XYZ file of N, CA, C and O in Angstrom:
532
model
N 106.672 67.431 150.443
C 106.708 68.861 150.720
C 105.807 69.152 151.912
O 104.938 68.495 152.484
N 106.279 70.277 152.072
C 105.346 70.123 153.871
C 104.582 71.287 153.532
O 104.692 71.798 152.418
N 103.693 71.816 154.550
C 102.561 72.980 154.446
C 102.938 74.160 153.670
O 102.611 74.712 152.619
N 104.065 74.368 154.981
C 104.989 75.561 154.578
C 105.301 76.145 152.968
O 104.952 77.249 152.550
N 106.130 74.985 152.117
C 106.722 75.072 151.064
C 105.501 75.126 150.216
O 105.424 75.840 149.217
N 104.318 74.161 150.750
C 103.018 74.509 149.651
C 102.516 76.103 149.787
O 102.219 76.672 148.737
N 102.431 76.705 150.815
C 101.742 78.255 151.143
C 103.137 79.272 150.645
O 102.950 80.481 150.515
N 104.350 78.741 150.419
C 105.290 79.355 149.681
C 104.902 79.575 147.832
O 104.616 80.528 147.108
N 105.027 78.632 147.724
C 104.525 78.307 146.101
C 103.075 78.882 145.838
O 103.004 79.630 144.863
N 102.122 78.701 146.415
C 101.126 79.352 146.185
C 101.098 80.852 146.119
O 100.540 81.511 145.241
N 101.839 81.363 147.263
C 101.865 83.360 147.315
C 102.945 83.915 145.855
O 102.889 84.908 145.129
N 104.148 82.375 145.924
C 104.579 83.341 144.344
C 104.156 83.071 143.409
O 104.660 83.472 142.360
N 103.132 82.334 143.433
C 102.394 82.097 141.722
C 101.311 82.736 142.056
O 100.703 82.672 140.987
N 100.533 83.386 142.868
C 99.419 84.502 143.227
C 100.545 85.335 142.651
O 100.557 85.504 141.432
N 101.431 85.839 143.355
C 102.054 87.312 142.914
C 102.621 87.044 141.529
O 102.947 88.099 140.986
N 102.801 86.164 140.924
C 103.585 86.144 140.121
C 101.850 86.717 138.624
O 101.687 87.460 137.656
N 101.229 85.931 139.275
C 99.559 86.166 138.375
C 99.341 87.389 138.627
O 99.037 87.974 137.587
N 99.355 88.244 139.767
C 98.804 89.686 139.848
C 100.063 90.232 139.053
O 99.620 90.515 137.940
N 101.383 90.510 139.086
C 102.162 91.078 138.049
C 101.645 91.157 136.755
O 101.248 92.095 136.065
N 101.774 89.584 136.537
C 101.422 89.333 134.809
C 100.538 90.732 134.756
O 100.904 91.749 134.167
N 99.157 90.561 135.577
C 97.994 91.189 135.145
C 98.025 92.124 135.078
O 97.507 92.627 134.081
N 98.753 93.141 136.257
C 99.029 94.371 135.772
C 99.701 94.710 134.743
O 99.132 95.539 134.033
N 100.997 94.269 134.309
C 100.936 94.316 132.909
C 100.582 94.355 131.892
O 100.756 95.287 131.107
N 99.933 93.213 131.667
C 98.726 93.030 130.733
C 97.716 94.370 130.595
O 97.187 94.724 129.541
N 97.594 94.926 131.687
C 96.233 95.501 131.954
C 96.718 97.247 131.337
O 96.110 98.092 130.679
N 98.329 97.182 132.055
C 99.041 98.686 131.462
C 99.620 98.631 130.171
O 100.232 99.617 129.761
N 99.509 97.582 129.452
C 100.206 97.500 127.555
C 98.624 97.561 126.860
O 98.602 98.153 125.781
N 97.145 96.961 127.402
C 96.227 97.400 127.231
C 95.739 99.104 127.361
O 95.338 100.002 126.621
N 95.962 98.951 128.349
C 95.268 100.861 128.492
C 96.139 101.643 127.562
O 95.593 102.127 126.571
N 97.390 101.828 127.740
C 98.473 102.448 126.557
C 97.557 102.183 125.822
O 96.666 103.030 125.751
N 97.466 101.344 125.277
C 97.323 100.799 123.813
C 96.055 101.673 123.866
O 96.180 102.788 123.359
N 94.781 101.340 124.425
C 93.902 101.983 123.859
C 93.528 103.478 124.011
O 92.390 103.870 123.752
N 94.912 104.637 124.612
C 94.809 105.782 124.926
C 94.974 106.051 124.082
O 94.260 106.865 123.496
N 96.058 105.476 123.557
C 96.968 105.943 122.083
C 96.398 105.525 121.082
O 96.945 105.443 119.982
N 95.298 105.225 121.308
C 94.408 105.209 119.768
C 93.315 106.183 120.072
O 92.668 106.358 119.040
N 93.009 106.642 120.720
C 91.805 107.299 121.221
C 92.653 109.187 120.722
O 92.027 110.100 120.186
N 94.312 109.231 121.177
C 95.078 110.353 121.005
C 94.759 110.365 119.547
O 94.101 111.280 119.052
N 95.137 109.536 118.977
C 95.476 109.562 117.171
C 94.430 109.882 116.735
O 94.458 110.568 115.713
N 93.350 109.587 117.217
C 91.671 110.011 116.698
C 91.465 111.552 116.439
O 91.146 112.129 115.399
N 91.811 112.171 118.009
C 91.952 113.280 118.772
C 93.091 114.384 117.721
O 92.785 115.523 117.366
N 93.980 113.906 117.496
C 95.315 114.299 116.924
C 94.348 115.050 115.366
O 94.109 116.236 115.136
N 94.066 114.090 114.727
C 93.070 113.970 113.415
C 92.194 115.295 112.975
O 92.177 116.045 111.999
N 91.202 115.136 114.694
C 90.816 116.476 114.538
C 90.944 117.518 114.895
O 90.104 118.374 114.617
N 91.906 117.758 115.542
C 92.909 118.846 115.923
C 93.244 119.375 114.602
O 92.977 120.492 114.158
N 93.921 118.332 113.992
C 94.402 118.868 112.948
C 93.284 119.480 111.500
O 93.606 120.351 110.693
N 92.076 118.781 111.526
C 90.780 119.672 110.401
C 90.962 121.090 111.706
O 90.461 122.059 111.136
N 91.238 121.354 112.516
C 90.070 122.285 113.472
C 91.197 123.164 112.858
O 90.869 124.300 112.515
N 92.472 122.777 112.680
C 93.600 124.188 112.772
C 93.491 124.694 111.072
O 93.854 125.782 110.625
N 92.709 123.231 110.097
C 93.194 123.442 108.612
C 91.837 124.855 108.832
O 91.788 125.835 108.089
N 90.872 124.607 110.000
C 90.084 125.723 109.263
C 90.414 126.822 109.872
O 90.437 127.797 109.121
N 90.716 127.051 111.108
C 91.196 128.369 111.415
C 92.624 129.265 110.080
O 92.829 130.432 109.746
N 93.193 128.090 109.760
C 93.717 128.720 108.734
C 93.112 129.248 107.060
O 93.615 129.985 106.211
N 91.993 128.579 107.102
C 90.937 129.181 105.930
C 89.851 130.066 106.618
O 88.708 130.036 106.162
N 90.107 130.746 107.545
C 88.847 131.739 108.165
C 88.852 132.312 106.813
O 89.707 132.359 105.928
N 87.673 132.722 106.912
C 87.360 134.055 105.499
C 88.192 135.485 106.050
O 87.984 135.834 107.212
N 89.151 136.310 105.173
C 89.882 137.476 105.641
C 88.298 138.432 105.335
O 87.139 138.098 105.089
N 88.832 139.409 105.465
C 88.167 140.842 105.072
C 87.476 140.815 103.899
O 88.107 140.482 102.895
N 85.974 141.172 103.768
C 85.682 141.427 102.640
C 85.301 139.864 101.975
O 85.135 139.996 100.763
N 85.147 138.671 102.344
C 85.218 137.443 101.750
C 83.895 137.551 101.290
O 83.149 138.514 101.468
N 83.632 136.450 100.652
C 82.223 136.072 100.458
C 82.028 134.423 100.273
O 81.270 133.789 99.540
N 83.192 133.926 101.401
C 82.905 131.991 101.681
C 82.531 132.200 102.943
O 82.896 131.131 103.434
N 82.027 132.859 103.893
C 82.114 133.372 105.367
C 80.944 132.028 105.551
O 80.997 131.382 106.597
N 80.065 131.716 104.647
C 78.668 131.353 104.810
C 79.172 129.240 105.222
O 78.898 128.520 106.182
N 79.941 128.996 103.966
C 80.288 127.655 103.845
C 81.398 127.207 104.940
O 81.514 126.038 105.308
N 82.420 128.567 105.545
C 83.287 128.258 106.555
C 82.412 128.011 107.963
O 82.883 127.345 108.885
N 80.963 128.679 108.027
C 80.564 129.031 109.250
C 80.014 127.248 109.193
O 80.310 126.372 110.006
N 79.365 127.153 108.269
C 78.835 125.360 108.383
C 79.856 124.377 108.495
O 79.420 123.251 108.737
N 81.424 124.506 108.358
C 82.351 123.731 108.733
C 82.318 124.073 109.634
O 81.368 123.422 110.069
N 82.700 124.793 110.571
C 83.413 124.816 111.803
C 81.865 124.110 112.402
O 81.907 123.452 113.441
N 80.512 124.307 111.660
C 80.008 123.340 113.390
C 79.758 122.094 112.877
O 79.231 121.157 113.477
N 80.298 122.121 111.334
C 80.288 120.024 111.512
C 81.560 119.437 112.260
O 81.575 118.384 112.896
N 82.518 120.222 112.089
C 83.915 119.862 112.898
C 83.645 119.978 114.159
O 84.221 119.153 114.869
N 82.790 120.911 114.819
C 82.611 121.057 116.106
C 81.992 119.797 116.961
O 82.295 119.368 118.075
N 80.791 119.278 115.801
C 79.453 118.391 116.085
C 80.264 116.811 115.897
O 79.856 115.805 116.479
N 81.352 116.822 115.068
C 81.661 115.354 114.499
C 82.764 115.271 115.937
O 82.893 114.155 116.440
N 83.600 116.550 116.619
C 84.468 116.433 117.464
C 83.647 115.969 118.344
O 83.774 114.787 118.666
N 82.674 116.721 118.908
C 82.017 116.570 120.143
C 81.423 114.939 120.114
O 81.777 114.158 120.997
N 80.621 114.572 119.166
C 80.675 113.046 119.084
C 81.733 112.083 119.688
O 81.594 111.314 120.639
N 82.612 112.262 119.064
C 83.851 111.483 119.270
C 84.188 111.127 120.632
O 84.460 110.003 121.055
N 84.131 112.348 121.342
C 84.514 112.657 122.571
C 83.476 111.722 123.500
O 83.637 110.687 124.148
N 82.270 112.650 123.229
C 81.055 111.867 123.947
C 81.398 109.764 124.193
O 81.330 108.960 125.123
N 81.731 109.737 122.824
C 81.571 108.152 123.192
C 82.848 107.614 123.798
O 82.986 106.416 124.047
N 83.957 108.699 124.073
C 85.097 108.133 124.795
C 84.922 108.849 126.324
O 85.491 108.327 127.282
N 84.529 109.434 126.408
C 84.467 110.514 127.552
C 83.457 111.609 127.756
O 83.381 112.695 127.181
N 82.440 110.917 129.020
C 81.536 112.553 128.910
C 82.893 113.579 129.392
O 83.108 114.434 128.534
N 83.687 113.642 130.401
C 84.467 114.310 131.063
C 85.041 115.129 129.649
O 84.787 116.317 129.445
N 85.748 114.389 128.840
C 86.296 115.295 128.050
C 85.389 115.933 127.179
O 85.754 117.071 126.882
N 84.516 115.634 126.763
C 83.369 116.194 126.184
C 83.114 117.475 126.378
O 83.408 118.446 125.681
N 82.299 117.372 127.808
C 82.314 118.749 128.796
C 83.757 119.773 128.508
O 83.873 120.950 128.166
N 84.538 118.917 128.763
C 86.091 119.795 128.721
C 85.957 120.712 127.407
O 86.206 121.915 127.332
N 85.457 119.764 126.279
C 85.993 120.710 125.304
C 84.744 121.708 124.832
O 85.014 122.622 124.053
N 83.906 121.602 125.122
C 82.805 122.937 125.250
C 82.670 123.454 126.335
O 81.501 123.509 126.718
N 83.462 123.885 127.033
C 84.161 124.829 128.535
C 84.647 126.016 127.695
O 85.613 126.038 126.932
N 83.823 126.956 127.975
C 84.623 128.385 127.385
C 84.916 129.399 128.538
O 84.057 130.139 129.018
N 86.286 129.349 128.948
C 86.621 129.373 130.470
C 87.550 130.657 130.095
O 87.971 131.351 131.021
N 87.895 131.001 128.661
C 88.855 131.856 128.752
C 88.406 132.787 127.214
O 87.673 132.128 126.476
N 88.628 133.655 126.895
C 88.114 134.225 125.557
C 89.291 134.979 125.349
O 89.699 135.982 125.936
N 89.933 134.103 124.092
C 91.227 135.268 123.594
C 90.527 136.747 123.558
O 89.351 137.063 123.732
N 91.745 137.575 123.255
C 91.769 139.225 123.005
C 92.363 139.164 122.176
O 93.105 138.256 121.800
N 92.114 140.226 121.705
C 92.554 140.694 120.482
C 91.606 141.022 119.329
O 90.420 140.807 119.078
N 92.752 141.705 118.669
C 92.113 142.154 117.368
C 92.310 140.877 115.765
O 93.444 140.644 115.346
N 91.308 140.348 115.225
C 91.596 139.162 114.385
C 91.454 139.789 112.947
O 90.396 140.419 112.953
N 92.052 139.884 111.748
C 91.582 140.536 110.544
C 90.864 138.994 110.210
O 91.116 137.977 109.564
N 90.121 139.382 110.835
C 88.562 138.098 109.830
C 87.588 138.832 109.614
O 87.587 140.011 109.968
N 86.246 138.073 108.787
C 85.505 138.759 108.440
C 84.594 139.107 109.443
O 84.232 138.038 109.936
N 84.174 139.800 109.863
C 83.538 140.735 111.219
C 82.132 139.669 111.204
O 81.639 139.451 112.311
N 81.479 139.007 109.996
C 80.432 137.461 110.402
C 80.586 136.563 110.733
O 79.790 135.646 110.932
N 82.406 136.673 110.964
C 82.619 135.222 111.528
C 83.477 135.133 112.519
O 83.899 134.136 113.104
N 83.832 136.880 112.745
C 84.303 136.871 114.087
C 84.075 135.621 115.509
O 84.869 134.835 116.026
N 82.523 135.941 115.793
C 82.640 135.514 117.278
C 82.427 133.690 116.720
O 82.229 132.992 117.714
N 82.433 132.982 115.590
C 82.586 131.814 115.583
C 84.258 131.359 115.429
O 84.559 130.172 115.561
N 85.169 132.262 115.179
C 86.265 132.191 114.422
C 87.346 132.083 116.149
O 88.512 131.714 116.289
N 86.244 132.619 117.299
C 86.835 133.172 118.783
C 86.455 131.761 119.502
O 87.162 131.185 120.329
N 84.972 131.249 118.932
C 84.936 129.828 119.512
C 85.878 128.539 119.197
O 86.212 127.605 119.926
N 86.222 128.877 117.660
C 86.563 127.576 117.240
C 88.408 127.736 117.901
O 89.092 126.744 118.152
N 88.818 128.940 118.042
C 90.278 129.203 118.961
C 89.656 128.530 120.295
O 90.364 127.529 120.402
N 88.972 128.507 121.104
C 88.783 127.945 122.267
C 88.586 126.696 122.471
O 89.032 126.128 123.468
N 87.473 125.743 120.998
C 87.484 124.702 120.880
C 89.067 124.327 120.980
O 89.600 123.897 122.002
N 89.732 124.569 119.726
C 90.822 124.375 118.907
C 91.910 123.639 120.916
O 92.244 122.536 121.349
N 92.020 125.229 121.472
C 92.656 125.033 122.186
C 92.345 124.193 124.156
O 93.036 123.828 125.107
N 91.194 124.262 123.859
C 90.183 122.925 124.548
C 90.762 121.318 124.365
O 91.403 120.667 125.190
N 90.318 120.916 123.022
C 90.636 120.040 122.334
C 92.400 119.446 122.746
O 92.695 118.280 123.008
N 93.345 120.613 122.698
C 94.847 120.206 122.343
C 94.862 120.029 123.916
O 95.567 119.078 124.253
N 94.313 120.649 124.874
C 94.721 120.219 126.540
C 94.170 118.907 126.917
O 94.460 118.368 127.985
N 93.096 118.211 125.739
C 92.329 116.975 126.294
C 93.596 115.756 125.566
O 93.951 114.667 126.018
N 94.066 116.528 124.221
C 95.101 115.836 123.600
C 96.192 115.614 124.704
O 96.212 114.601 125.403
N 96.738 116.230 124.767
C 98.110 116.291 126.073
C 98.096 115.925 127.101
O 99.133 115.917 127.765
N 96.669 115.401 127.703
C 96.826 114.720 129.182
C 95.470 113.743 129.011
O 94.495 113.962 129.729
N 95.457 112.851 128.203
C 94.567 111.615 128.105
C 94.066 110.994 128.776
O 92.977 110.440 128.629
N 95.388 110.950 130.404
C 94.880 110.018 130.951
C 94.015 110.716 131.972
O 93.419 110.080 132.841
N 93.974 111.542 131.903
C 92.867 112.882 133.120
C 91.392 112.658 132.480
O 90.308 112.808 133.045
N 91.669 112.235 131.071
C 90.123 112.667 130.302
C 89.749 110.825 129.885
O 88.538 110.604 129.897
N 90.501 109.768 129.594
C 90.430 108.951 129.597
C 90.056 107.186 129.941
O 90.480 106.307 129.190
């Protein structure tokens, strides 16, 4: 074999090794976004079970809902932290404050306005992973 055919064989088994690797490297990252989502997914889903147990009018659990929403807040923000300061930051960004009128209990109003901002913080870090990832 002459020079030529050796510097042939060498560039397609270089390229043929950088393919592999990118591959390798994009069935890896998938892989570990989509476990990082499912985590994410998890507590999305406690954050919505409590907006759906806010205390209404007149309650008297206002006290035990207010200490969930900041262990859900504190156990989310963890999570985040060790995958992402970026998303971290993201999801304690209070960039927008619904309106409106909420029939909750008027003590748990302005936590009931954070955990909608968390809530919906949280689902934009869910939906684009690889920005926060």
């Amino acid at each position: 074999m002459r020079w030529n055919d050796w510097a042939t064989l060498f560039v397609g088994v270089f390229t043929l090794g950088i393919v592999t690797f990118q591959a390798a490297f994009g069935l890896w990252a998938s892989h570990k976004t989509r476990g990082r989502r499912l985590k994410i997914i998890n507590f999305l889903e406690r954050g919505q079970l409590l907006r759906a147990s806010v205390p209404r009018l007149n309650s008297s659990s206002f006290n035990q809902w207010i200490e969930d929403c900041k262990t859900w807040e504190d156990e989310t923000l963890r999570l985040l932290k060790e995958n992402s300061k970026f998303a971290a930051a993201s999801f304690v960004h209070e960039n927008l404050m619904p309106v409106g009128e909420y029939a909750v209990d008027s003590r748990v109003r302005n936590d009931y306005v954070r955990l909608l901002i968390l809530l919906e913080n949280l689902k934009g870090i869910m939906e684009r992973p690889e920005v926060y990832f």
